[in-house]
Tab-separated table of C-alpha atoms in Angstrom:
chain	number	residue	atom	x	y	z
U	1	MET	CA	-33.905	29.541	40.293
U	2	ALA	CA	-34.357	27.257	37.255
U	3	ASP	CA	-32.585	23.649	37.276
U	4	LYS	CA	-29.635	23.812	34.850
U	5	THR	CA	-27.607	20.592	34.132
U	6	LEU	CA	-24.052	20.637	32.881
U	7	ARG	CA	-23.049	17.283	31.105
U	8	LEU	CA	-19.385	16.330	30.347
U	9	ILE	CA	-18.488	14.400	27.358
U	10	MET	CA	-14.926	13.054	27.128
U	11	GLY	CA	-13.034	12.139	24.017
U	12	ASP	CA	-13.375	8.597	24.268
U	13	GLN	CA	-17.364	8.926	24.926
U	14	LEU	CA	-18.533	9.640	21.296
U	15	ASN	CA	-21.547	7.617	21.549
U	16	CYS	CA	-24.378	9.162	19.707
U	17	ASN	CA	-26.745	6.210	20.609
U	18	HIS	CA	-26.479	6.944	24.386
U	19	SER	CA	-29.624	7.553	26.032
U	20	TRP	CA	-28.554	11.095	27.001
U	21	PHE	CA	-29.289	11.961	23.353
U	22	GLU	CA	-32.654	10.495	22.969
U	23	THR	CA	-34.409	13.928	23.738
U	24	THR	CA	-33.320	17.376	23.749
U	25	ASP	CA	-33.799	19.579	26.731
U	26	HIS	CA	-33.004	23.369	26.923
U	27	SER	CA	-32.016	23.011	30.872
U	28	ILE	CA	-29.207	20.499	29.905
U	29	THR	CA	-25.833	21.745	28.253
U	30	TYR	CA	-23.189	19.466	27.352
U	31	VAL	CA	-19.270	20.285	27.632
U	32	MET	CA	-16.386	18.883	25.528
U	33	MET	CA	-12.887	20.294	25.984
U	34	GLU	CA	-9.458	19.702	24.325
U	35	ILE	CA	-7.142	20.261	27.263
U	36	ARG	CA	-3.164	19.977	28.217
U	37	THR	CA	-3.730	17.471	30.986
U	38	GLU	CA	-5.042	14.934	28.480
U	39	THR	CA	-2.341	15.912	25.763
U	40	ASP	CA	0.518	15.800	28.162
U	41	TYR	CA	0.342	12.690	30.383
U	42	ALA	CA	2.209	10.798	27.688
U	43	THR	CA	4.036	11.837	24.615
U	44	HIS	CA	1.212	11.087	21.960
U	45	HIS	CA	1.582	10.241	18.219
U	46	ILE	CA	0.440	13.430	16.519
U	47	GLN	CA	-2.139	11.374	14.537
U	48	LYS	CA	-3.519	10.244	17.953
U	49	THR	CA	-3.868	13.801	19.382
U	50	ALA	CA	-5.320	15.212	16.043
U	51	GLY	CA	-7.744	12.070	15.773
U	52	PHE	CA	-9.194	12.648	18.938
U	53	PHE	CA	-9.584	16.242	18.454
U	54	ALA	CA	-11.030	15.887	15.064
U	55	ALA	CA	-13.576	13.150	16.413
U	56	MET	CA	-14.637	15.345	19.301
U	57	ARG	CA	-15.309	18.289	17.202
U	58	GLN	CA	-17.330	16.141	14.666
U	59	PHE	CA	-19.368	14.955	17.779
U	60	SER	CA	-20.024	18.346	19.032
U	61	ASN	CA	-21.337	19.282	15.352
U	62	PHE	CA	-23.562	16.209	15.645
U	63	LEU	CA	-25.013	17.145	18.925
U	64	LYS	CA	-25.744	20.897	17.890
U	65	SER	CA	-27.199	19.522	14.373
U	66	LYS	CA	-29.633	17.556	16.800
U	67	LYS	CA	-30.332	20.789	18.664
U	68	HIS	CA	-28.559	19.893	21.752
U	69	GLN	CA	-26.709	22.749	23.572
U	70	CYS	CA	-23.173	22.299	23.666
U	71	ILE	CA	-20.047	24.088	24.873
U	72	TYR	CA	-16.904	23.213	22.994
U	73	ILE	CA	-13.405	24.310	24.258
U	74	LYS	CA	-10.809	24.406	21.858
U	75	ILE	CA	-6.930	23.605	22.539
U	76	ASN	CA	-5.864	27.035	21.751
U	77	ASP	CA	-9.097	29.221	23.005
U	78	LYS	CA	-7.832	31.978	25.187
U	79	ASP	CA	-10.412	31.022	28.077
U	80	ASN	CA	-9.287	27.297	28.038
U	81	LEU	CA	-7.947	26.683	31.594
U	82	GLN	CA	-6.357	23.322	30.483
U	83	SER	CA	-7.727	20.933	32.971
U	84	LEU	CA	-11.033	19.224	33.612
U	85	GLU	CA	-11.390	20.814	37.069
U	86	ALA	CA	-10.647	24.139	36.256
U	87	ASN	CA	-12.734	24.511	33.212
U	88	LEU	CA	-15.841	22.784	34.803
U	89	SER	CA	-15.543	24.925	37.785
U	90	ASN	CA	-15.222	28.115	35.868
U	91	ILE	CA	-18.566	27.152	33.551
U	92	ILE	CA	-20.464	25.954	36.512
U	93	GLU	CA	-19.892	29.246	38.542
U	94	LYS	CA	-20.203	31.681	35.603
U	95	ASP	CA	-23.561	30.040	34.198
U	96	HIS	CA	-25.117	29.099	37.388
U	97	TYR	CA	-25.591	25.315	36.946
U	98	THR	CA	-27.734	23.528	39.615
U	99	LYS	CA	-26.665	19.952	38.748
U	100	PHE	CA	-23.319	18.148	37.142
U	101	GLU	CA	-23.544	14.748	35.188
U	102	TYR	CA	-20.936	12.704	33.590
U	103	GLN	CA	-20.421	9.189	32.165
U	104	LEU	CA	-18.226	6.497	33.901
U	105	PRO	CA	-14.405	7.255	32.689
U	106	ASP	CA	-12.690	4.315	31.017
U	107	GLU	CA	-9.318	5.427	32.770
U	108	TYR	CA	-8.726	5.060	36.575
U	109	ARG	CA	-6.767	8.318	36.571
U	110	VAL	CA	-9.814	10.478	35.089
U	111	ASP	CA	-12.176	8.289	37.438
U	112	LEU	CA	-10.226	9.673	40.443
U	113	ILE	CA	-10.133	13.242	39.097
U	114	LEU	CA	-13.866	13.143	38.658
U	115	LYS	CA	-14.658	11.565	42.004
U	116	ASN	CA	-12.719	14.183	43.839
U	117	PHE	CA	-14.073	16.965	41.711
U	118	THR	CA	-17.668	16.063	42.561
U	119	SER	CA	-17.071	15.264	46.108
U	120	LYS	CA	-16.009	19.155	46.571
U	121	LEU	CA	-18.656	20.403	44.306
U	122	GLY	CA	-21.575	22.382	45.953
U	123	ILE	CA	-24.173	21.253	43.643
U	124	ALA	CA	-25.784	17.961	43.041
U	125	SER	CA	-23.978	15.271	40.787
U	126	LYS	CA	-24.636	12.199	39.058
U	127	VAL	CA	-22.723	9.436	37.088
U	128	TYR	CA	-24.193	7.265	34.144
U	129	ASP	CA	-22.681	4.112	32.368
U	130	THR	CA	-21.418	4.721	29.002
U	131	GLN	CA	-23.702	2.001	27.678
U	132	HIS	CA	-20.906	0.680	25.490
U	133	PHE	CA	-19.326	-2.542	26.951
U	134	PHE	CA	-20.738	-6.231	27.142
U	135	SER	CA	-19.417	-6.239	30.692
U	136	THR	CA	-19.681	-3.869	33.731
U	137	ARG	CA	-16.480	-2.590	35.541
U	138	ASP	CA	-16.632	-5.261	38.261
U	139	GLU	CA	-18.075	-8.276	36.491
U	140	LEU	CA	-14.689	-9.865	35.785
U	141	GLY	CA	-13.826	-9.594	39.383
U	142	LYS	CA	-17.032	-11.250	40.332
U	143	PHE	CA	-16.663	-14.116	37.799
U	144	PHE	CA	-13.271	-14.869	39.024
U	145	GLU	CA	-13.927	-14.333	42.705
U	146	GLY	CA	-12.073	-16.865	44.805
U	147	LYS	CA	-10.035	-18.295	41.850
U	148	LYS	CA	-6.270	-18.016	41.663
U	149	SER	CA	-6.152	-17.773	37.863
U	150	PHE	CA	-8.020	-15.237	35.598
U	151	LEU	CA	-8.252	-17.425	32.252
U	152	MET	CA	-9.361	-15.357	29.383
U	153	GLU	CA	-10.887	-18.225	27.785
U	154	SER	CA	-13.303	-18.692	30.776
U	155	PHE	CA	-14.532	-15.209	30.696
U	156	TYR	CA	-14.754	-15.273	26.871
U	157	ARG	CA	-17.180	-18.396	27.169
U	158	ALA	CA	-19.129	-16.736	29.740
U	159	MET	CA	-19.672	-13.584	27.917
U	160	ARG	CA	-20.728	-15.740	24.677
U	161	LYS	CA	-23.274	-17.341	26.915
U	162	LYS	CA	-24.560	-14.248	28.377
U	163	HIS	CA	-24.909	-12.207	25.340
U	164	GLN	CA	-25.970	-15.275	23.180
U	165	VAL	CA	-23.165	-14.760	20.489
U	166	LEU	CA	-22.885	-17.865	18.410
U	167	MET	CA	-24.552	-19.865	20.817
U	168	SER	CA	-27.088	-22.703	20.484
U	169	GLY	CA	-28.499	-22.338	24.242
U	170	GLU	CA	-25.456	-23.158	26.314
U	171	ASN	CA	-23.379	-24.888	23.598
U	172	PRO	CA	-21.406	-23.188	20.983
U	173	ILE	CA	-23.098	-23.310	17.511
U	174	THR	CA	-20.530	-25.536	15.902
U	175	GLY	CA	-19.508	-27.497	19.138
U	176	GLN	CA	-16.335	-25.749	19.400
U	177	TRP	CA	-15.378	-22.630	21.120
U	178	ASN	CA	-12.261	-21.638	19.786
U	179	TYR	CA	-10.487	-21.835	16.302
U	180	ASP	CA	-7.127	-20.213	17.424
U	181	GLU	CA	-5.213	-23.264	16.172
U	182	GLU	CA	-6.280	-22.370	12.602
U	183	ASN	CA	-5.632	-18.576	12.656
U	184	ARG	CA	-1.734	-18.767	12.690
U	185	LYS	CA	-0.601	-19.075	9.052
U	186	LYS	CA	2.359	-17.052	7.249
U	187	LEU	CA	1.348	-15.087	4.275
U	188	PRO	CA	2.245	-16.774	0.964
U	189	LYS	CA	5.110	-14.980	-0.743
U	190	ASN	CA	3.205	-13.640	-3.825
U	191	HIS	CA	-0.070	-12.958	-2.053
U	192	LYS	CA	-1.336	-9.382	-2.272
U	193	PRO	CA	-3.528	-8.502	0.820
U	194	ALA	CA	-6.640	-6.117	0.449
U	195	ALA	CA	-5.941	-2.690	0.148
U	196	PRO	CA	-6.759	-0.679	3.509
U	197	LEU	CA	-9.587	1.752	3.257
U	198	VAL	CA	-8.180	5.179	4.337
U	199	PHE	CA	-10.045	8.326	4.739
U	200	ASN	CA	-8.541	11.878	3.530
U	201	ASN	CA	-9.945	13.962	6.279
U	202	ASN	CA	-8.525	17.768	6.341
U	203	VAL	CA	-7.342	18.212	10.006
U	204	SER	CA	-5.149	21.223	9.199
U	205	ASP	CA	-6.502	23.556	11.706
U	206	ILE	CA	-6.321	20.991	14.493
U	207	VAL	CA	-2.446	20.130	13.539
U	208	ASP	CA	-1.733	23.976	13.196
U	209	ALA	CA	-3.251	24.576	16.893
U	210	ILE	CA	-1.443	21.434	18.288
U	211	LEU	CA	1.944	22.860	16.802
U	212	GLN	CA	1.352	26.557	17.806
U	213	THR	CA	0.653	25.232	21.374
U	214	ASP	CA	3.894	23.385	21.637
U	215	ILE	CA	2.280	20.005	22.551
U	216	ASN	CA	4.913	17.426	22.610
U	217	THR	CA	4.217	14.622	20.160
U	218	MET	CA	5.793	11.878	17.949
U	219	GLY	CA	5.384	10.355	14.627
U	220	VAL	CA	4.249	12.158	11.355
U	221	ILE	CA	0.948	13.196	9.820
U	222	ASP	CA	-0.404	14.358	6.612
U	223	LYS	CA	-2.783	16.919	7.803
U	224	THR	CA	-4.699	17.243	4.542
U	225	ASN	CA	-5.263	13.341	4.333
U	226	PHE	CA	-5.634	12.220	7.731
U	227	ILE	CA	-6.537	8.592	7.158
U	228	TRP	CA	-8.546	7.556	10.360
U	229	PRO	CA	-12.261	7.660	10.817
U	230	ILE	CA	-13.328	10.864	12.466
U	231	ASN	CA	-17.175	10.424	12.802
U	232	ARG	CA	-19.654	7.511	13.016
U	233	ASP	CA	-20.563	7.405	9.267
U	234	GLN	CA	-16.771	6.755	8.694
U	235	SER	CA	-16.391	4.232	11.420
U	236	LEU	CA	-19.380	2.334	9.754
U	237	GLU	CA	-17.921	2.674	6.374
U	238	LEU	CA	-14.334	0.988	7.853
U	239	LEU	CA	-16.668	-1.732	9.473
U	240	SER	CA	-18.437	-2.399	6.265
U	241	HIS	CA	-15.127	-2.544	4.289
U	242	PHE	CA	-13.745	-4.949	7.024
U	243	VAL	CA	-16.563	-7.309	6.789
U	244	THR	CA	-16.592	-7.443	2.978
U	245	GLU	CA	-12.942	-7.404	2.274
U	246	CYS	CA	-10.891	-8.547	5.120
U	247	LEU	CA	-13.006	-10.987	7.134
U	248	PRO	CA	-12.926	-13.740	4.887
U	249	LEU	CA	-9.083	-13.928	5.595
U	250	PHE	CA	-8.852	-12.361	8.908
U	251	GLY	CA	-8.386	-15.378	10.951
U	252	THR	CA	-5.908	-17.267	8.792
U	253	TYR	CA	-3.634	-14.173	8.512
U	254	GLN	CA	-4.310	-12.445	11.737
U	255	ASP	CA	-0.576	-13.276	12.984
U	256	ALA	CA	1.282	-12.689	9.830
U	257	MET	CA	3.746	-9.915	9.184
U	258	ILE	CA	5.049	-8.753	5.968
U	259	PRO	CA	7.253	-5.523	5.032
U	260	ASN	CA	5.259	-2.460	3.340
U	261	GLU	CA	1.846	-3.991	4.319
U	262	TRP	CA	0.508	-2.332	7.389
U	263	SER	CA	-2.898	-3.377	7.515
U	264	LEU	CA	-3.410	-6.794	5.880
U	265	TYR	CA	-6.723	-8.271	6.707
U	266	HIS	CA	-7.065	-6.357	10.315
U	267	SER	CA	-10.225	-4.196	11.019
U	268	ARG	CA	-8.380	-1.251	12.481
U	269	LEU	CA	-11.784	-0.676	14.226
U	270	SER	CA	-10.012	-0.051	17.480
U	271	PHE	CA	-9.970	3.741	17.392
U	272	SER	CA	-13.372	3.860	16.389
U	273	LEU	CA	-14.460	1.566	19.301
U	274	ASN	CA	-12.217	3.024	21.878
U	275	THR	CA	-13.791	6.347	21.199
U	276	LYS	CA	-17.284	4.905	21.124
U	277	MET	CA	-18.186	6.209	17.781
U	278	ILE	CA	-19.341	2.299	17.319
U	279	SER	CA	-20.124	-0.115	19.525
U	280	PRO	CA	-18.814	-3.632	20.021
U	281	ALA	CA	-22.132	-5.106	19.787
U	282	GLU	CA	-22.724	-3.547	16.326
U	283	VAL	CA	-19.148	-4.639	15.333
U	284	ILE	CA	-19.876	-8.338	16.220
U	285	GLU	CA	-23.474	-8.193	14.600
U	286	ALA	CA	-22.062	-6.799	11.142
U	287	ALA	CA	-19.506	-9.805	11.383
U	288	ILE	CA	-21.828	-12.381	12.013
U	289	GLY	CA	-24.298	-11.111	9.403
U	290	ALA	CA	-21.800	-11.105	6.762
U	291	TRP	CA	-20.849	-14.810	7.573
U	292	GLN	CA	-24.417	-15.741	7.644
U	293	LYS	CA	-24.891	-14.303	4.257
U	294	GLN	CA	-21.707	-15.914	2.829
U	295	PRO	CA	-20.733	-18.859	4.792
U	296	GLU	CA	-19.057	-20.365	1.689
U	297	ILE	CA	-16.752	-17.189	1.498
U	298	ILE	CA	-16.170	-16.193	5.148
U	299	ALA	CA	-15.307	-19.785	7.083
U	300	TYR	CA	-16.265	-19.906	10.630
U	301	ASN	CA	-12.770	-19.833	11.966
U	302	GLN	CA	-12.347	-16.301	10.509
U	303	LEU	CA	-15.489	-15.089	12.276
U	304	GLU	CA	-14.848	-16.744	15.613
U	305	GLY	CA	-11.185	-15.128	15.928
U	306	PHE	CA	-12.483	-11.663	15.305
U	307	VAL	CA	-15.485	-12.222	17.766
U	308	ARG	CA	-13.104	-13.471	20.386
U	309	GLN	CA	-10.856	-10.135	20.015
U	310	ILE	CA	-13.953	-8.150	20.569
U	311	ILE	CA	-16.119	-9.799	23.082
U	312	GLY	CA	-13.296	-11.977	24.739
U	313	TRP	CA	-10.009	-10.121	24.897
U	314	ARG	CA	-11.260	-6.587	24.919
U	315	GLU	CA	-13.792	-7.106	27.606
U	316	TYR	CA	-11.261	-9.272	29.650
U	317	MET	CA	-8.551	-6.702	29.416
U	318	ARG	CA	-10.893	-4.040	30.788
U	319	GLY	CA	-12.149	-6.194	33.616
U	320	ILE	CA	-8.597	-6.915	34.721
U	321	TYR	CA	-7.905	-3.136	34.586
U	322	TRP	CA	-10.645	-2.429	37.012
U	323	LEU	CA	-10.195	-5.450	39.360
U	324	LYS	CA	-6.340	-4.576	39.650
U	325	MET	CA	-5.589	-0.825	39.375
U	326	PRO	CA	-3.953	0.931	40.548
U	327	GLU	CA	-1.442	-1.452	41.731
U	328	TYR	CA	-1.283	-3.147	38.503
U	329	ALA	CA	0.581	-0.024	37.064
U	330	THR	CA	3.351	-0.488	39.366
U	331	LEU	CA	4.014	-4.217	38.621
U	332	ASN	CA	7.556	-5.320	37.593
U	333	PHE	CA	7.788	-9.033	38.141
U	334	PHE	CA	11.342	-9.413	36.573
U	335	ASN	CA	12.506	-5.917	38.396
U	336	HIS	CA	13.372	-4.764	34.889
U	337	GLN	CA	15.139	-1.352	34.850
U	338	GLU	CA	16.619	-0.450	31.381
U	339	LYS	CA	15.688	2.239	28.999
U	340	LEU	CA	14.363	1.579	25.473
U	341	PRO	CA	16.661	1.754	22.838
U	342	GLN	CA	16.780	5.037	21.210
U	343	TRP	CA	15.773	3.676	17.931
U	344	PHE	CA	12.196	3.049	19.132
U	345	TRP	CA	11.616	6.869	18.472
U	346	THR	CA	13.075	6.741	14.978
U	347	GLY	CA	13.102	3.008	13.586
U	348	LYS	CA	16.536	3.300	12.957
U	349	THR	CA	17.856	-0.167	13.357
U	350	LYS	CA	19.455	-2.838	11.241
U	351	MET	CA	16.968	-5.268	12.543
U	352	ASN	CA	14.358	-5.731	9.769
U	353	CYS	CA	11.569	-6.733	11.860
U	354	LEU	CA	11.856	-4.061	14.297
U	355	LYS	CA	12.573	-1.184	11.721
U	356	ASP	CA	9.415	-2.093	9.928
U	357	ALA	CA	7.146	-2.399	13.003
U	358	ILE	CA	8.423	0.935	14.499
U	359	THR	CA	8.405	2.843	11.119
U	360	GLN	CA	4.950	1.613	10.326
U	361	SER	CA	3.872	2.732	13.893
U	362	LEU	CA	5.410	6.422	13.537
U	363	THR	CA	3.634	6.540	10.121
U	364	PHE	CA	0.367	5.101	10.664
U	365	ALA	CA	0.035	5.489	14.603
U	366	TYR	CA	-0.772	1.658	14.144
U	367	ALA	CA	0.621	-1.856	14.233
U	368	HIS	CA	-1.069	-4.924	14.573
U	369	HIS	CA	-1.451	-7.190	17.883
U	370	ILE	CA	1.614	-9.634	16.814
U	371	GLN	CA	3.859	-6.676	15.759
U	372	ARG	CA	3.097	-5.153	19.360
U	373	LEU	CA	3.426	-8.474	21.011
U	374	MET	CA	5.959	-10.240	19.261
U	375	ILE	CA	8.310	-7.887	17.817
U	376	THR	CA	8.373	-4.562	19.865
U	377	GLY	CA	7.190	-5.974	22.874
U	378	ASN	CA	9.480	-9.401	22.517
U	379	PHE	CA	12.683	-7.209	22.101
U	380	ALA	CA	11.828	-4.794	24.988
U	381	LEU	CA	11.088	-7.723	27.406
U	382	LEU	CA	14.401	-9.535	26.219
U	383	ALA	CA	16.358	-6.365	26.641
U	384	GLY	CA	15.176	-6.085	30.134
U	385	THR	CA	13.265	-2.829	29.627
U	386	ASP	CA	11.457	-0.919	32.701
U	387	PRO	CA	7.644	-1.820	31.863
U	388	GLU	CA	7.024	1.923	32.702
U	389	GLU	CA	9.085	2.856	29.725
U	390	VAL	CA	7.346	0.439	27.562
U	391	ASP	CA	3.913	1.319	28.812
U	392	GLN	CA	4.644	5.028	28.027
U	393	TRP	CA	5.849	4.295	24.407
U	394	TYR	CA	2.621	2.081	23.775
U	395	LEU	CA	0.319	4.418	25.214
U	396	GLY	CA	1.838	7.320	23.262
U	397	ILE	CA	2.417	5.896	19.842
U	398	TYR	CA	-0.798	4.021	18.944
U	399	ILE	CA	-3.984	5.778	18.073
U	400	ASP	CA	-6.255	3.404	19.702
U	401	ALA	CA	-4.045	3.179	23.170
U	402	LEU	CA	-6.101	4.227	26.077
U	403	ASP	CA	-4.805	3.288	29.665
U	404	TRP	CA	-7.292	0.577	30.270
U	405	VAL	CA	-6.663	-1.338	26.981
U	406	GLU	CA	-2.930	-0.397	26.844
U	407	ILE	CA	-1.532	-1.188	30.315
U	408	THR	CA	-3.130	-4.631	30.584
U	409	ASN	CA	-1.819	-5.647	27.301
U	410	THR	CA	1.649	-4.146	27.611
U	411	ARG	CA	2.556	-4.586	31.257
U	412	GLY	CA	0.462	-7.980	31.254
U	413	MET	CA	0.537	-9.663	28.049
U	414	SER	CA	3.589	-8.353	26.523
U	415	GLN	CA	5.949	-7.805	29.511
U	416	PHE	CA	4.913	-10.484	31.956
U	417	ALA	CA	5.427	-7.626	34.588
U	418	ASP	CA	2.231	-9.109	36.273
U	419	GLY	CA	3.936	-12.385	36.829
U	420	GLY	CA	1.062	-14.147	35.044
U	421	ILE	CA	-2.313	-12.651	35.884
U	422	VAL	CA	-3.001	-12.019	32.201
U	423	GLY	CA	-0.410	-14.404	30.216
U	424	THR	CA	0.234	-18.028	31.477
U	425	LYS	CA	4.026	-17.295	30.397
U	426	PRO	CA	6.158	-14.556	28.908
U	427	TYR	CA	5.789	-14.005	25.250
U	428	VAL	CA	9.302	-14.274	24.064
U	429	SER	CA	10.870	-15.835	21.044
U	430	SER	CA	14.131	-16.157	18.831
U	431	ALA	CA	14.224	-15.383	15.409
U	432	ALA	CA	12.798	-18.716	14.292
U	433	TYR	CA	9.267	-17.632	15.275
U	434	ILE	CA	9.690	-14.388	13.709
U	435	ASP	CA	10.912	-16.065	10.549
U	436	LYS	CA	8.131	-18.487	10.711
U	437	MET	CA	5.349	-15.716	10.809
U	438	SER	CA	6.791	-13.040	8.824
U	439	HIS	CA	9.127	-12.096	5.537
U	440	TYR	CA	11.459	-9.909	7.660
U	441	CYS	CA	14.287	-12.271	7.901
U	442	GLY	CA	15.298	-13.012	4.444
U	443	THR	CA	16.669	-9.600	3.656
U	444	CYS	CA	17.939	-8.749	7.142
U	445	PHE	CA	21.467	-7.367	7.881
U	446	TYR	CA	21.488	-10.029	10.742
U	447	ASN	CA	21.482	-13.767	10.070
U	448	LYS	CA	18.321	-15.430	11.562
U	449	THR	CA	20.145	-18.749	12.024
U	450	LYS	CA	23.234	-17.500	13.765
U	451	LYS	CA	23.190	-17.623	17.534
U	452	THR	CA	26.634	-16.118	18.052
U	453	GLY	CA	29.266	-14.134	16.491
U	454	ASP	CA	29.401	-11.444	13.729
U	455	ARG	CA	25.812	-10.516	12.532
U	456	SER	CA	23.964	-13.050	14.561
U	457	CYS	CA	20.399	-12.298	15.186
U	458	PRO	CA	20.143	-10.475	18.386
U	459	PHE	CA	16.821	-12.286	19.071
U	460	ASN	CA	18.727	-15.535	19.520
U	461	SER	CA	21.338	-14.649	22.080
U	462	LEU	CA	18.951	-12.590	24.106
U	463	TYR	CA	16.136	-15.085	24.278
U	464	TRP	CA	18.503	-17.615	26.124
U	465	ASN	CA	19.864	-14.928	27.966
U	466	PHE	CA	16.423	-14.008	29.352
U	467	TYR	CA	15.799	-17.534	30.107
U	468	ASP	CA	19.123	-17.925	31.871
U	469	LYS	CA	18.869	-14.639	33.969
U	470	HIS	CA	15.176	-15.500	35.180
U	471	GLU	CA	15.351	-19.161	35.939
U	472	ALA	CA	14.402	-18.897	39.403
U	473	LYS	CA	11.402	-17.100	38.499
U	474	LEU	CA	10.301	-19.349	35.408
U	475	ALA	CA	11.653	-22.863	35.867
U	476	HIS	CA	8.485	-23.993	37.495
U	477	ASN	CA	6.244	-22.590	34.776
U	478	PRO	CA	4.748	-25.548	33.154
U	479	ARG	CA	4.396	-23.914	29.585
U	480	ILE	CA	8.114	-23.195	29.501
U	481	GLY	CA	10.000	-25.984	31.425
U	482	MET	CA	10.822	-27.832	27.890
U	483	MET	CA	13.063	-24.412	27.074
U	484	TYR	CA	14.989	-25.132	30.302
U	485	LYS	CA	15.760	-28.596	29.462
U	486	VAL	CA	17.001	-27.606	26.091
U	487	TRP	CA	19.250	-25.023	27.922
U	488	HIS	CA	20.496	-27.497	30.618
U	489	ARG	CA	21.462	-29.953	27.875
U	490	MET	CA	23.887	-27.285	25.858
U	491	LYS	CA	27.427	-27.658	26.191
U	492	PRO	CA	28.745	-25.072	28.803
U	493	GLU	CA	31.009	-23.343	26.192
U	494	ASP	CA	27.981	-22.827	24.052
U	495	LYS	CA	26.004	-21.343	26.756
U	496	THR	CA	29.007	-18.979	27.654
U	497	ALA	CA	29.011	-18.090	24.073
U	498	LEU	CA	25.524	-17.154	24.101
U	499	LEU	CA	25.358	-15.155	27.119
U	500	GLU	CA	28.620	-13.112	25.945
U	501	GLN	CA	26.861	-12.376	22.787
U	502	ALA	CA	23.916	-11.140	24.592
U	503	ASP	CA	26.142	-9.101	26.944
U	504	TYR	CA	27.838	-7.537	23.968
U	505	TYR	CA	24.125	-6.582	22.276
U	506	LEU	CA	22.770	-5.365	25.724
U	507	LYS	CA	25.738	-3.152	25.855
U	508	HIS	CA	25.589	-1.705	22.369
U	509	ILE	CA	21.833	-1.774	22.061
U	510	ASN	CA	21.670	1.614	20.538
U	511	GLU	CA	23.888	0.599	17.599
U	512	LEU	CA	21.723	-2.756	16.641
């Protein structure tokens, strides 16, 4: 019997430059599938589900155009058995395949499924690298072996050295590694940011199939004008737009927030990157190339801030994920147990910052990192929300959220549920920080300067309540000792008023 190989391509493995596709071989068939096990493990934004299906279908068309053999199973196909194992077993048996191959999954859950599946398979199997990341799964673990802390900056510098990115031998080309201090400015009042590049993809057939199949989703979609890139050409167009229109001010305003401006100077390339339609290497090369051509327009701090997100944070978070899973998904340092407020699913709250960040997320399946960390994440942490609740919300609502990148950012960076593996302190703030970085507070129902009493900003009392409640766990943290000095110097009656105000807000959280 002639050799026949079945190769699996998952929805986040749409890398047309993978060595698999260099030559066509008629003994090899590729299989892609839209399945309920992937749509149902969290309640996803409808744009996320539609975006993945659309990009997968485009990739399948690309393979066929290159004369590769490809089986594509749509979500509503009658013979779709709705799980990886069932569909694969059915195809292998029916068409008498002699070999099964797949690429390393990025998700621990899927990795287990495929390991288990191949261990029971009666034919030979082989696994390949995805040929996408700058680092291997276990590289971070080896780098920090024997160390007590996992400082991102150290790993970032190691990655820069290894791949010679913005380096002169062993040293950064400017003599300075990190320009983060220069990248924290509020948007000037009358400043109009670059208009976002959006696409008008028609995904009507996909949205109709999702609705007919009763898949549970959140958020909204314009099915005839889907705004996200769904193939490599559109992803490259978005990259080109970013380096031309946004990179010149990316760093300066990367932490800024303003109502009704959802994109600002951010690249919004994470969906394209996380599905592998484009690679981190080409994204960095494009940014560096733009800076080299126009250093008078793109200052170095703008470029370094972006490079750090790609070769630093992204690789670091993935390394932590593979080092610490599956235990990481259960960590709950503060033993928080509360449910998310109901308005996290509607955006209907009187707090301007949360209303804007959540409504934007429901509308575009997107929010930038400071909205995620210092608005929605900050509030969830101050409110004592169960990290599992927070994980599920972030994993579902954002188009770029895959387990490996979401859980380390949410449970680690945002909720400090890992007790400090990823972040050196909890990222919480009162209204002062939000007002410093945004234009939300001026027109808010609540008063940013009031700590207690009618219409006092909930962030103010919840902030001090958080520190009071967790003093035993946080008092020795050198990065927040100052806050406890301030707390201890307060008059007893002021402390009581703050804690009582926080208690009132927590009891009436769904009405805020």
